[in-house]
Amino acid sequence: MSLLQTTLNQIETRLQTLIEGSAELLFPGRLNPQRMLAQRLVAAMNAGIRTGPDGSLLGPNLYMLSVNPALAQFLQDNHALVEELALFIYESGTESGLHFPSNPIVKIVADPTIDTQDIQIAGQVSLVNPSKTSSLTLPPEESIDNTIPKAFLIVNGSQTFPLTGSTVNIGRREDNHLIIEDLRVSRSHAQLRAIRGRYMIFDLNSTGGTFVNGKRVTQSMLYPGDVISLAGVPLIYGQETSVVGDTQELLPPQDLKDNDKA
């Protein structure tokens, strides 16, 4: 087992213990909510971890939690929970050997497309101390910016497919925008929609299922580096810029790698 995987396993175990009470408040009635929340946080950590100039593992210090508006309002009214969650991330990460550029910050995004019992988490390294505002609210649905992001899919590890439309249909059928000639893929398998400067993937009642980072989904907001599987056919989502907030100055992964070489 690699050092990174060992570290992530330790973080997940520690997080499950630390957030037990908070997870019960966030997801009442859900079976083992602390495990679900810990797994999502660790997945976000894993996707955002970078190697520092000294070879140490640099953990994401900015976390975006996209949740249903009802849960977003609950979190806005209970700032202590959000602060506790940031503290749990810091404690579990540092105890397991991660280094953070600054104390982790957790931001809340209200997303009406997310189910009340679901949560989407993205983590990213920010070398500029993130704003300490722990809650963000998206504008009303009618004023949402549906600008098409500069994004692409890597299909089967080799083919790059640029995403240029507000809606992108994927499947075996010839009238799809992205045609995947694999019998495991349904004729109309999935659809991407540009929402708030990102693409969101929707499963179209496919036979083999749509998975994002190993989890079967009916819909999911996509973040750079997400691994999509359409009934076993791998796709990797890439995007030139990250939507985190107008005041956030984030160092892209390539810039961090350049610093490593210096």
mmCIF file of C-alpha atoms in Angstrom:
data_model
loop_
_atom_site.group_PDB
_atom_site.id
_atom_site.type_symbol
_atom_site.label_atom_id
_atom_site.label_comp_id
_atom_site.label_asym_id
_atom_site.label_seq_id
_atom_site.Cartn_x
_atom_site.Cartn_y
_atom_site.Cartn_z
ATOM 1 C CA MET A 1 0.000 0.000 0.000
ATOM 2 C CA SER A 2 1.383 3.434 -0.972
ATOM 3 C CA LEU A 3 2.158 6.144 1.564
ATOM 4 C CA LEU A 4 -0.633 8.280 0.098
ATOM 5 C CA GLN A 5 -3.227 5.511 0.396
ATOM 6 C CA THR A 6 -2.112 4.724 3.948
ATOM 7 C CA THR A 7 -2.443 8.412 4.821
ATOM 8 C CA LEU A 8 -5.928 8.620 3.282
ATOM 9 C CA ASN A 9 -7.072 5.508 5.158
ATOM 10 C CA GLN A 10 -5.846 7.015 8.419
ATOM 11 C CA ILE A 11 -7.634 10.283 7.675
ATOM 12 C CA GLU A 12 -10.910 8.514 6.896
ATOM 13 C CA THR A 13 -10.770 6.510 10.121
ATOM 14 C CA ARG A 14 -9.954 9.606 12.173
ATOM 15 C CA LEU A 15 -12.627 11.710 10.458
ATOM 16 C CA GLN A 16 -15.321 9.103 11.099
ATOM 17 C CA THR A 17 -14.576 9.341 14.793
ATOM 18 C CA LEU A 18 -14.343 13.126 14.905
ATOM 19 C CA ILE A 19 -17.454 14.020 12.892
ATOM 20 C CA GLU A 20 -19.827 11.426 14.310
ATOM 21 C CA GLY A 21 -22.018 13.962 16.101
ATOM 22 C CA SER A 22 -21.901 16.555 13.337
ATOM 23 C CA ALA A 23 -22.756 14.028 10.641
ATOM 24 C CA GLU A 24 -25.847 12.932 12.569
ATOM 25 C CA LEU A 25 -27.009 16.553 12.629
ATOM 26 C CA LEU A 26 -26.335 17.053 8.924
ATOM 27 C CA PHE A 27 -27.964 13.831 7.746
ATOM 28 C CA PRO A 28 -30.570 12.726 10.327
ATOM 29 C CA GLY A 29 -31.921 9.248 9.716
ATOM 30 C CA ARG A 30 -29.236 8.264 7.226
ATOM 31 C CA LEU A 31 -27.395 4.985 7.842
ATOM 32 C CA ASN A 32 -23.808 5.667 8.961
ATOM 33 C CA PRO A 33 -23.704 9.334 7.860
ATOM 34 C CA GLN A 34 -20.274 9.908 9.409
ATOM 35 C CA ARG A 35 -18.776 7.277 7.109
ATOM 36 C CA MET A 36 -20.427 8.819 4.054
ATOM 37 C CA LEU A 37 -19.233 12.324 4.945
ATOM 38 C CA ALA A 38 -15.728 11.102 5.811
ATOM 39 C CA GLN A 39 -15.456 9.198 2.514
ATOM 40 C CA ARG A 40 -16.549 12.266 0.512
ATOM 41 C CA LEU A 41 -14.053 14.485 2.340
ATOM 42 C CA VAL A 42 -11.224 11.985 1.833
ATOM 43 C CA ALA A 43 -12.094 11.676 -1.874
ATOM 44 C CA ALA A 44 -11.916 15.485 -2.162
ATOM 45 C CA MET A 45 -8.594 15.470 -0.301
ATOM 46 C CA ASN A 46 -7.210 12.763 -2.564
ATOM 47 C CA ALA A 47 -8.193 14.626 -5.728
ATOM 48 C CA GLY A 48 -6.613 17.849 -4.458
ATOM 49 C CA ILE A 49 -3.387 16.603 -2.832
ATOM 50 C CA ARG A 50 -0.196 17.992 -4.351
ATOM 51 C CA THR A 51 3.474 17.297 -3.694
ATOM 52 C CA GLY A 52 5.243 20.261 -2.108
ATOM 53 C CA PRO A 53 8.728 21.489 -3.094
ATOM 54 C CA ASP A 54 10.208 19.509 -0.181
ATOM 55 C CA GLY A 55 8.444 16.295 -1.210
ATOM 56 C CA SER A 56 5.782 16.502 1.500
ATOM 57 C CA LEU A 57 2.094 15.858 0.816
ATOM 58 C CA LEU A 58 0.277 19.192 0.552
ATOM 59 C CA GLY A 59 -3.394 18.886 1.480
ATOM 60 C CA PRO A 60 -6.240 20.998 0.068
ATOM 61 C CA ASN A 61 -7.038 23.916 2.353
ATOM 62 C CA LEU A 62 -10.185 25.075 0.547
ATOM 63 C CA TYR A 63 -13.267 22.839 0.477
ATOM 64 C CA MET A 64 -16.482 23.569 -1.400
ATOM 65 C CA LEU A 65 -19.526 21.696 -0.085
ATOM 66 C CA SER A 66 -22.359 21.801 -2.621
ATOM 67 C CA VAL A 67 -25.636 20.913 -0.917
ATOM 68 C CA ASN A 68 -29.370 21.293 -1.300
ATOM 69 C CA PRO A 69 -30.594 24.835 -0.427
ATOM 70 C CA ALA A 70 -32.415 23.532 2.674
ATOM 71 C CA LEU A 71 -29.195 22.068 4.069
ATOM 72 C CA ALA A 72 -27.261 25.171 2.990
ATOM 73 C CA GLN A 73 -29.650 27.315 5.026
ATOM 74 C CA PHE A 74 -29.249 24.984 7.997
ATOM 75 C CA LEU A 75 -25.469 25.311 7.791
ATOM 76 C CA GLN A 76 -25.696 29.091 7.458
ATOM 77 C CA ASP A 77 -27.711 29.128 10.672
ATOM 78 C CA ASN A 78 -25.223 26.808 12.390
ATOM 79 C CA HIS A 79 -21.810 28.281 11.633
ATOM 80 C CA ALA A 80 -20.257 26.247 14.440
ATOM 81 C CA LEU A 81 -20.819 23.018 12.497
ATOM 82 C CA VAL A 82 -18.931 24.373 9.497
ATOM 83 C CA GLU A 83 -16.073 25.588 11.689
ATOM 84 C CA GLU A 84 -15.939 22.211 13.439
ATOM 85 C CA LEU A 85 -15.772 20.440 10.090
ATOM 86 C CA ALA A 86 -12.804 22.586 9.024
ATOM 87 C CA LEU A 87 -11.107 21.815 12.344
ATOM 88 C CA PHE A 88 -11.746 18.075 11.893
ATOM 89 C CA ILE A 89 -10.127 18.212 8.440
ATOM 90 C CA TYR A 90 -7.075 19.950 9.867
ATOM 91 C CA GLU A 91 -6.712 17.619 12.858
ATOM 92 C CA SER A 92 -7.149 14.386 10.924
ATOM 93 C CA GLY A 93 -4.910 15.563 8.077
ATOM 94 C CA THR A 94 -2.021 16.777 10.213
ATOM 95 C CA GLU A 95 -2.169 13.713 12.463
ATOM 96 C CA SER A 96 -1.792 11.547 9.342
ATOM 97 C CA GLY A 97 1.133 13.497 7.877
ATOM 98 C CA LEU A 98 -0.518 16.019 5.549
ATOM 99 C CA HIS A 99 0.643 19.637 5.448
ATOM 100 C CA PHE A 100 -1.767 22.516 4.770
ATOM 101 C CA PRO A 101 -0.710 25.891 3.274
ATOM 102 C CA SER A 102 -3.116 27.492 5.779
ATOM 103 C CA ASN A 103 -5.889 26.365 8.085
ATOM 104 C CA PRO A 104 -8.589 24.642 5.986
ATOM 105 C CA ILE A 105 -11.667 26.676 5.099
ATOM 106 C CA VAL A 106 -15.056 25.147 4.295
ATOM 107 C CA LYS A 107 -17.447 27.028 2.009
ATOM 108 C CA ILE A 108 -21.092 26.109 1.495
ATOM 109 C CA VAL A 109 -22.761 26.380 -1.926
ATOM 110 C CA ALA A 110 -26.547 26.054 -2.241
ATOM 111 C CA ASP A 111 -27.300 23.903 -5.298
ATOM 112 C CA PRO A 112 -30.984 23.145 -6.063
ATOM 113 C CA THR A 113 -30.009 20.203 -8.280
ATOM 114 C CA ILE A 114 -28.598 18.213 -5.336
ATOM 115 C CA ASP A 115 -30.804 15.827 -3.346
ATOM 116 C CA THR A 116 -31.511 16.642 0.293
ATOM 117 C CA GLN A 117 -29.619 13.529 1.416
ATOM 118 C CA ASP A 118 -26.608 14.104 -0.823
ATOM 119 C CA ILE A 119 -23.511 16.286 -0.710
ATOM 120 C CA GLN A 120 -20.805 17.050 -3.278
ATOM 121 C CA ILE A 121 -17.355 18.053 -2.040
ATOM 122 C CA ALA A 122 -14.379 19.494 -3.922
ATOM 123 C CA GLY A 123 -11.014 20.309 -2.367
ATOM 124 C CA GLN A 124 -8.244 22.464 -3.776
ATOM 125 C CA VAL A 125 -4.893 23.848 -2.666
ATOM 126 C CA SER A 126 -4.885 27.633 -2.309
ATOM 127 C CA LEU A 127 -1.511 29.253 -1.696
ATOM 128 C CA VAL A 128 -3.323 32.498 -0.867
ATOM 129 C CA ASN A 129 -5.154 32.230 2.450
ATOM 130 C CA PRO A 130 -8.817 31.585 1.505
ATOM 131 C CA SER A 131 -11.515 33.982 2.617
ATOM 132 C CA LYS A 132 -12.807 33.133 6.063
ATOM 133 C CA THR A 133 -16.395 33.519 4.963
ATOM 134 C CA SER A 134 -17.695 30.011 5.538
ATOM 135 C CA SER A 135 -20.906 30.246 3.519
ATOM 136 C CA LEU A 136 -21.718 31.115 -0.069
ATOM 137 C CA THR A 137 -25.177 31.281 -1.627
ATOM 138 C CA LEU A 138 -25.826 30.968 -5.346
ATOM 139 C CA PRO A 139 -28.111 33.493 -7.046
ATOM 140 C CA PRO A 140 -31.731 32.576 -7.842
ATOM 141 C CA GLU A 141 -32.212 29.960 -10.570
ATOM 142 C CA GLU A 142 -33.367 32.512 -13.135
ATOM 143 C CA SER A 143 -30.144 34.513 -12.738
ATOM 144 C CA ILE A 144 -27.746 31.563 -12.826
ATOM 145 C CA ASP A 145 -24.842 31.980 -15.227
ATOM 146 C CA ASN A 146 -24.864 29.042 -17.650
ATOM 147 C CA THR A 147 -21.675 30.075 -19.424
ATOM 148 C CA ILE A 148 -20.128 27.131 -21.225
ATOM 149 C CA PRO A 149 -16.822 26.292 -19.504
ATOM 150 C CA LYS A 150 -13.624 25.474 -21.367
ATOM 151 C CA ALA A 151 -13.725 21.767 -20.641
ATOM 152 C CA PHE A 152 -13.029 18.405 -22.242
ATOM 153 C CA LEU A 153 -13.298 14.664 -21.735
ATOM 154 C CA ILE A 154 -10.474 12.168 -22.112
ATOM 155 C CA VAL A 155 -12.063 8.998 -23.481
ATOM 156 C CA ASN A 156 -10.438 5.620 -22.829
ATOM 157 C CA GLY A 157 -7.265 7.367 -21.731
ATOM 158 C CA SER A 158 -6.344 8.548 -25.233
ATOM 159 C CA GLN A 159 -9.034 10.456 -27.158
ATOM 160 C CA THR A 160 -9.666 14.087 -26.154
ATOM 161 C CA PHE A 161 -13.215 15.284 -26.783
ATOM 162 C CA PRO A 162 -13.734 19.071 -26.348
ATOM 163 C CA LEU A 163 -17.003 20.108 -24.703
ATOM 164 C CA THR A 164 -18.406 23.060 -26.636
ATOM 165 C CA GLY A 165 -22.180 22.955 -26.178
ATOM 166 C CA SER A 166 -24.542 23.777 -23.334
ATOM 167 C CA THR A 167 -25.850 20.207 -23.668
ATOM 168 C CA VAL A 168 -23.730 17.205 -24.648
ATOM 169 C CA ASN A 169 -25.355 13.812 -25.232
ATOM 170 C CA ILE A 170 -23.278 10.651 -24.855
ATOM 171 C CA GLY A 171 -24.116 7.133 -26.010
ATOM 172 C CA ARG A 172 -23.891 4.532 -28.779
ATOM 173 C CA ARG A 173 -26.540 6.079 -30.993
ATOM 174 C CA GLU A 174 -25.212 8.007 -33.988
ATOM 175 C CA ASP A 175 -27.080 11.230 -33.157
ATOM 176 C CA ASN A 176 -25.173 11.679 -29.890
ATOM 177 C CA HIS A 177 -22.557 14.414 -29.666
ATOM 178 C CA LEU A 178 -20.054 11.929 -28.224
ATOM 179 C CA ILE A 179 -20.521 8.482 -29.753
ATOM 180 C CA ILE A 180 -19.001 5.586 -27.813
ATOM 181 C CA GLU A 181 -19.096 2.379 -29.829
ATOM 182 C CA ASP A 182 -19.039 -0.024 -26.926
ATOM 183 C CA LEU A 183 -21.862 -2.495 -26.324
ATOM 184 C CA ARG A 184 -21.722 -1.816 -22.571
ATOM 185 C CA VAL A 185 -22.815 1.771 -23.225
ATOM 186 C CA SER A 186 -26.521 2.440 -23.748
ATOM 187 C CA ARG A 187 -27.777 4.041 -26.943
ATOM 188 C CA SER A 188 -28.604 7.179 -24.938
ATOM 189 C CA HIS A 189 -26.448 6.772 -21.856
ATOM 190 C CA ALA A 190 -25.710 10.167 -20.269
ATOM 191 C CA GLN A 191 -25.992 13.894 -20.788
ATOM 192 C CA LEU A 192 -23.775 16.797 -19.754
ATOM 193 C CA ARG A 193 -25.315 20.228 -19.099
ATOM 194 C CA ALA A 194 -23.482 23.496 -18.549
ATOM 195 C CA ILE A 195 -24.637 24.931 -15.214
ATOM 196 C CA ARG A 196 -22.987 27.848 -13.388
ATOM 197 C CA GLY A 197 -19.767 27.592 -15.365
ATOM 198 C CA ARG A 198 -19.421 23.835 -14.834
ATOM 199 C CA TYR A 199 -20.754 20.734 -16.469
ATOM 200 C CA MET A 200 -23.147 18.462 -14.637
ATOM 201 C CA ILE A 201 -23.619 14.852 -15.723
ATOM 202 C CA PHE A 202 -27.017 13.143 -15.777
ATOM 203 C CA ASP A 203 -27.605 9.429 -16.245
ATOM 204 C CA LEU A 204 -30.334 8.771 -18.831
ATOM 205 C CA ASN A 205 -31.684 5.569 -17.253
ATOM 206 C CA SER A 206 -28.780 3.631 -18.716
ATOM 207 C CA THR A 207 -28.487 -0.127 -18.279
ATOM 208 C CA GLY A 208 -24.875 -0.216 -17.129
ATOM 209 C CA GLY A 209 -24.993 2.921 -14.992
ATOM 210 C CA THR A 210 -23.027 6.149 -14.725
ATOM 211 C CA PHE A 211 -20.316 6.417 -12.082
ATOM 212 C CA VAL A 212 -18.284 9.392 -10.834
ATOM 213 C CA ASN A 213 -15.158 8.585 -8.825
ATOM 214 C CA GLY A 214 -16.441 5.062 -8.250
ATOM 215 C CA LYS A 215 -19.926 6.030 -7.056
ATOM 216 C CA ARG A 216 -23.028 5.344 -9.121
ATOM 217 C CA VAL A 217 -24.933 8.580 -9.715
ATOM 218 C CA THR A 218 -28.103 9.794 -11.371
ATOM 219 C CA GLN A 219 -26.689 13.316 -11.485
ATOM 220 C CA SER A 220 -23.463 14.896 -10.285
ATOM 221 C CA MET A 221 -21.608 18.183 -10.663
ATOM 222 C CA LEU A 222 -18.223 17.589 -12.323
ATOM 223 C CA TYR A 223 -14.895 18.909 -11.085
ATOM 224 C CA PRO A 224 -11.494 18.814 -12.842
ATOM 225 C CA GLY A 225 -9.951 15.368 -12.496
ATOM 226 C CA ASP A 226 -13.226 13.541 -11.866
ATOM 227 C CA VAL A 227 -13.164 10.000 -13.226
ATOM 228 C CA ILE A 228 -16.399 9.049 -14.969
ATOM 229 C CA SER A 229 -17.305 5.494 -15.893
ATOM 230 C CA LEU A 230 -20.103 4.716 -18.338
ATOM 231 C CA ALA A 231 -20.772 1.022 -17.701
ATOM 232 C CA GLY A 232 -17.020 0.500 -17.440
ATOM 233 C CA VAL A 233 -15.877 2.863 -20.198
ATOM 234 C CA PRO A 234 -13.593 5.443 -18.530
ATOM 235 C CA LEU A 235 -13.789 9.197 -19.107
ATOM 236 C CA ILE A 236 -11.798 11.887 -17.305
ATOM 237 C CA TYR A 237 -13.276 15.373 -16.948
ATOM 238 C CA GLY A 238 -10.934 18.316 -17.423
ATOM 239 C CA GLN A 239 -11.562 22.035 -17.163
ATOM 240 C CA GLU A 240 -9.179 24.949 -17.697
ATOM 241 C CA THR A 241 -10.407 27.037 -14.758
ATOM 242 C CA SER A 242 -12.059 26.231 -11.428
ATOM 243 C CA VAL A 243 -15.270 27.854 -10.233
ATOM 244 C CA VAL A 244 -14.606 28.599 -6.567
ATOM 245 C CA GLY A 245 -15.437 32.236 -6.055
ATOM 246 C CA ASP A 246 -14.562 35.593 -7.540
ATOM 247 C CA THR A 247 -12.285 36.482 -4.628
ATOM 248 C CA GLN A 248 -10.338 33.221 -4.576
ATOM 249 C CA GLU A 249 -6.847 33.099 -6.068
ATOM 250 C CA LEU A 250 -5.996 29.462 -6.626
ATOM 251 C CA LEU A 251 -2.790 27.975 -7.932
ATOM 252 C CA PRO A 252 -3.567 25.488 -10.725
ATOM 253 C CA PRO A 253 -1.919 22.051 -10.452
ATOM 254 C CA GLN A 254 0.452 22.829 -13.354
ATOM 255 C CA ASP A 255 1.754 25.951 -11.620
ATOM 256 C CA LEU A 256 2.417 23.941 -8.483
ATOM 257 C CA LYS A 257 4.338 21.370 -10.490
ATOM 258 C CA ASP A 258 6.401 24.159 -12.014
ATOM 259 C CA ASN A 259 7.274 25.343 -8.519
ATOM 260 C CA ASP A 260 8.380 21.804 -7.655
ATOM 261 C CA LYS A 261 10.961 21.961 -10.452
ATOM 262 C CA ALA A 262 12.367 25.290 -9.304
#
